[in-house]
Amino acid sequence: MILTYCYRIKPSPEQIVTMERWLELLRRHWNYALGQRLDWLRRTRCPIDRCSVSYEPIGEIPELVNYYTQQAALKETKRLFPEYKKIYAETQQVNLQRLNKAWDKWLKPDANGKRGGRPRFKKPGKLRSFVFPRINSPKAGAHLVDGVLKLSRIGSIPVVMHRPLPVSEACPKGVGFTLKQCTVVKKADGWYCCISMKDDTVPEILPVDSIKSAVGIDVGLEKFLVTSDGEAVPIPQFYRKAQGKLAEAQKVMSRRVKGSKNWKKAKHKVALMHLHLTRCRKEFHYQVAHWLCSKYDLIAHENLNIKGLARTRLAKSVNDAAWGAFLEILQTVAVKRGLLVQEVNPRGTSIECFNCGSRVEKSLSDRVHCCPSCNVKVDRDWNSGINILNRGLLAVGLPLNGCGKSVQDIVRVAEAVGQEQQVSFVRLRSPHHNL
């Protein structure tokens, strides 16, 4: 498993100028290499029923362009443009590897038959990171020793080590953490180094026979999630609460002359706001993920089409909740603890009754599940969470009442709490998101 620790670095003004120049040169090289690939693709493709001479320039068909040909051309690039000699060689190679990865995602479908979008030309300032593929090893371009990051061609930069690296010399060979690469990132509030490491201490996945507690979670927009045990996490709506101040900052930026110093200051203020909201949302996701993983051995959730939901009229709320980012974090936290996360089919989880299996049609405004067949009245999201739990238990081969509460217990609790208060809200430490 690969872990990434992000630390803030404090480069000198001269080092900042050097790193910003690196980013600009790498951006230009990205655009040139991408133009080469697109030109080769246009010149070697034509419609079945007509010749491409009608819309393509006449000339010799170029040879195949790939990562290896473009890497071999780096020597000629440095001869024609001596500025590229100042950039660490492996950093330039990783820049081409990134382009090659994006190119392959566009042209080659994955296991599910899906492809990524076409790689884009990058505008000034859009390339914000460069990579040293080796760290703390012989012939490496980056060395992190005693809170000082030494980068080839840049120099020594102090690092704010807010937490120590999980590297122990006492670990036996092949066990522990191995540093892999260093990525230098430019963000709105400064420069950061992201240290990637291989974690060999990840525990084995918990066997199905050893699962003692399981839960199904139903994510939503009224409540962030509701568990099959009747516990709910309120949705924080970070963007919704801050969009007024964001609108004011964006209005100020739009009234400035584009490219001027005042415009850049206003743009930087907007970027800082978005960065703060992103960090608050990420912290909230980690809190919920750790809370779930500390209570349950098996967590079942719906395999939602989040991209499709983000194209509806609820797009702003869906993107503000960021279910996809949360489920990725939940999977990461569960793997680090050796727990199971199971995806289930979301079709019909809100309609089916968990008690008798009858289909009870309801609109989005109906927040209570009332089954006429068995007279069960529970919260709509609670009913969905129980159905998700049942599907997750069946997917891993466990009996429906093998973990957690039985159906009779849930019905008894639902009747006890009544229709007014169906779920109990869980209080988590709220991230500070006041702008």
Coordinates of C-alpha atoms in Angstrom, one line a residue, residues 35-242:
G35 CA 1.0 18.6 -29.9
Q36 CA 3.4 16.0 -31.3
R37 CA 1.1 13.2 -30.4
L38 CA -2.0 14.8 -31.7
D39 CA -0.3 15.8 -35.0
W40 CA 0.8 12.2 -35.4
L41 CA -2.7 10.9 -34.7
R42 CA -4.3 13.3 -37.2
R43 CA -1.8 12.5 -39.9
T44 CA -2.1 8.7 -39.5
R45 CA -5.9 8.6 -39.3
C46 CA -8.5 9.2 -42.1
P47 CA -12.2 8.4 -42.7
I48 CA -13.1 5.1 -44.3
D49 CA -14.8 6.7 -47.3
R50 CA -12.6 9.7 -48.1
C51 CA -9.0 10.9 -48.2
S52 CA -7.7 13.1 -45.4
V53 CA -6.0 15.4 -47.9
S54 CA -9.1 17.6 -47.8
Y55 CA -8.6 18.7 -44.2
E56 CA -5.0 17.8 -43.3
P57 CA -1.7 19.5 -44.4
I58 CA 0.2 17.6 -47.1
G59 CA 3.5 16.1 -46.0
E60 CA 5.4 13.0 -45.0
I61 CA 3.7 10.8 -42.5
P62 CA 5.6 11.1 -39.3
E63 CA 7.0 8.1 -37.4
L64 CA 5.4 6.7 -34.4
V65 CA 5.4 9.1 -31.4
N66 CA 5.4 7.5 -27.9
Y67 CA 7.1 8.0 -24.6
Y68 CA 10.4 6.4 -25.7
T69 CA 10.8 8.6 -28.8
Q70 CA 10.0 11.7 -26.8
Q71 CA 12.3 10.7 -24.0
A72 CA 15.1 10.2 -26.5
A73 CA 14.5 13.6 -27.9
L74 CA 15.2 15.3 -24.5
K75 CA 18.9 15.5 -25.5
E76 CA 18.0 17.5 -28.6
T77 CA 15.6 19.7 -26.5
K78 CA 18.4 20.6 -24.1
R79 CA 20.7 21.4 -27.0
L80 CA 18.2 23.8 -28.6
F81 CA 17.0 25.2 -25.3
P82 CA 19.8 25.3 -22.8
E83 CA 17.4 26.3 -20.0
Y84 CA 16.2 22.7 -19.8
K85 CA 19.7 21.7 -18.7
K86 CA 18.9 23.3 -15.3
I87 CA 16.0 20.9 -14.7
Y88 CA 16.7 17.6 -13.0
A89 CA 16.7 15.0 -15.8
E90 CA 14.4 12.5 -14.0
T91 CA 11.9 15.2 -13.4
Q92 CA 11.6 15.8 -17.1
Q93 CA 11.2 12.1 -17.7
V94 CA 8.3 11.9 -15.1
N95 CA 6.6 14.8 -16.9
L96 CA 6.6 12.8 -20.1
Q97 CA 5.4 9.7 -18.1
R98 CA 2.4 11.7 -16.8
L99 CA 1.5 12.7 -20.4
N100 CA 1.9 9.1 -21.6
K101 CA -0.4 7.8 -18.8
A102 CA -3.1 10.4 -19.7
W103 CA -2.7 9.5 -23.4
D104 CA -3.2 5.8 -22.7
K105 CA -6.2 6.5 -20.6
W106 CA -7.8 8.4 -23.5
L107 CA -7.1 5.8 -26.2
K108 CA -7.2 2.5 -24.3
P109 CA -10.3 1.5 -22.3
D110 CA -10.0 0.1 -18.8
A111 CA -11.4 -3.3 -17.6
N112 CA -14.9 -1.8 -17.6
G113 CA -14.6 -0.5 -21.1
K114 CA -14.4 3.2 -20.0
R115 CA -11.9 5.7 -21.3
G116 CA -10.7 9.0 -19.9
G117 CA -10.9 12.4 -21.6
R118 CA -8.4 13.8 -24.1
P119 CA -5.3 15.3 -22.6
R120 CA -5.4 19.1 -22.6
F121 CA -2.9 21.8 -23.3
K122 CA -2.0 23.5 -20.1
K123 CA -2.4 27.3 -19.7
P124 CA 0.2 29.3 -17.8
G125 CA 0.0 28.4 -14.1
K126 CA -2.0 25.2 -14.6
L127 CA 1.0 22.9 -14.0
R128 CA 1.5 23.1 -10.3
S129 CA 3.8 20.1 -9.4
F130 CA 6.9 18.3 -10.4
V131 CA 8.3 15.0 -9.2
F132 CA 11.6 13.5 -8.0
P133 CA 11.0 9.8 -8.6
R134 CA 13.6 8.7 -6.0
I135 CA 14.2 9.9 -2.5
N136 CA 16.8 9.0 0.2
S137 CA 18.5 6.5 -2.1
P138 CA 21.8 6.4 -4.0
K139 CA 21.7 8.8 -7.0
A140 CA 18.4 10.2 -5.8
G141 CA 17.4 13.8 -6.6
A142 CA 15.7 14.4 -3.3
H143 CA 16.9 13.7 0.3
L144 CA 14.9 14.4 3.4
V145 CA 17.2 14.4 6.5
D146 CA 16.5 15.9 9.9
G147 CA 13.7 18.2 8.7
V148 CA 15.6 19.5 5.7
L149 CA 14.7 18.6 2.1
K150 CA 17.7 18.7 -0.3
L151 CA 16.6 18.9 -3.9
S152 CA 19.0 18.6 -6.8
R153 CA 19.6 21.9 -8.7
I154 CA 17.4 23.7 -6.1
G155 CA 19.2 23.4 -2.8
S156 CA 18.2 22.7 0.9
I157 CA 14.7 23.7 2.0
P158 CA 13.4 23.6 5.6
V159 CA 10.4 21.3 6.1
V160 CA 7.7 21.8 8.7
M161 CA 7.6 18.3 10.1
H162 CA 4.2 18.4 11.9
R163 CA 4.3 14.7 12.3
P164 CA 7.3 12.3 12.0
L165 CA 7.8 10.0 9.1
P166 CA 6.8 6.4 10.0
V167 CA 10.2 5.1 9.2
S168 CA 11.9 2.9 11.9
E169 CA 15.4 1.6 11.7
A170 CA 14.4 -1.2 14.0
C171 CA 12.1 -2.7 11.5
P172 CA 13.4 -6.0 10.0
K173 CA 14.3 -6.1 6.3
G174 CA 11.2 -6.1 4.1
V175 CA 8.9 -4.8 6.9
G176 CA 8.0 -1.2 7.6
F177 CA 8.0 1.8 5.4
T178 CA 10.1 2.5 2.3
L179 CA 10.3 6.0 0.8
K180 CA 9.5 6.0 -2.9
Q181 CA 9.2 9.6 -4.4
C182 CA 8.9 13.2 -3.6
T183 CA 6.4 15.6 -5.3
V184 CA 6.8 19.3 -4.9
V185 CA 3.4 21.1 -5.1
K186 CA 2.5 24.7 -5.4
K187 CA -0.8 25.5 -3.6
A188 CA -2.6 28.8 -3.0
D189 CA -1.1 29.2 0.5
G190 CA 2.5 28.1 -0.3
W191 CA 4.7 25.2 -1.3
Y192 CA 4.4 21.6 -0.1
C193 CA 6.3 18.4 -0.5
C194 CA 4.4 15.1 -0.7
I195 CA 6.4 12.1 0.4
S196 CA 5.1 8.8 -1.0
M197 CA 6.1 5.6 0.8
K198 CA 5.3 2.0 0.6
D199 CA 3.7 0.5 3.7
D200 CA 4.5 -3.1 4.3
T201 CA 2.7 -3.2 7.7
V202 CA -0.8 -3.3 6.3
P203 CA -2.7 -6.1 8.1
E204 CA -4.4 -9.0 6.2
I205 CA -8.0 -8.5 5.3
L206 CA -10.3 -9.8 8.0
P207 CA -11.7 -13.2 7.1
V208 CA -15.4 -13.4 6.6
D209 CA -15.8 -15.9 9.4
S210 CA -14.2 -13.4 11.8
I211 CA -16.7 -10.6 11.1
K212 CA -18.5 -9.7 14.3
S213 CA -20.2 -6.4 13.4
A214 CA -21.5 -5.1 10.1
V215 CA -23.3 -2.0 8.9
G216 CA -25.0 -0.6 5.8
I217 CA -24.7 3.1 5.1
D218 CA -27.0 5.2 2.9
V219 CA -25.6 8.5 1.8
G220 CA -27.9 11.4 1.0
L221 CA -28.3 15.2 0.8
E222 CA -30.6 15.7 3.8
K223 CA -28.3 13.7 6.0
F224 CA -24.8 12.9 5.0
L225 CA -25.3 9.2 5.8
V226 CA -27.6 7.0 7.9
T227 CA -26.5 3.6 9.2
S228 CA -28.5 0.5 9.4
D229 CA -28.4 0.9 13.2
G230 CA -30.4 4.1 13.0
E231 CA -27.5 6.5 13.5
A232 CA -27.2 9.6 11.2
V233 CA -24.4 12.0 10.5
P234 CA -25.6 15.5 9.7
I235 CA -24.4 17.0 6.4
P236 CA -22.1 20.0 6.9
Q237 CA -22.7 21.7 3.5
F238 CA -19.4 23.6 3.6
Y239 CA -19.8 25.1 0.1
R240 CA -23.4 26.1 0.6
K241 CA -22.6 28.0 3.8
A242 CA -19.6 29.8 2.2

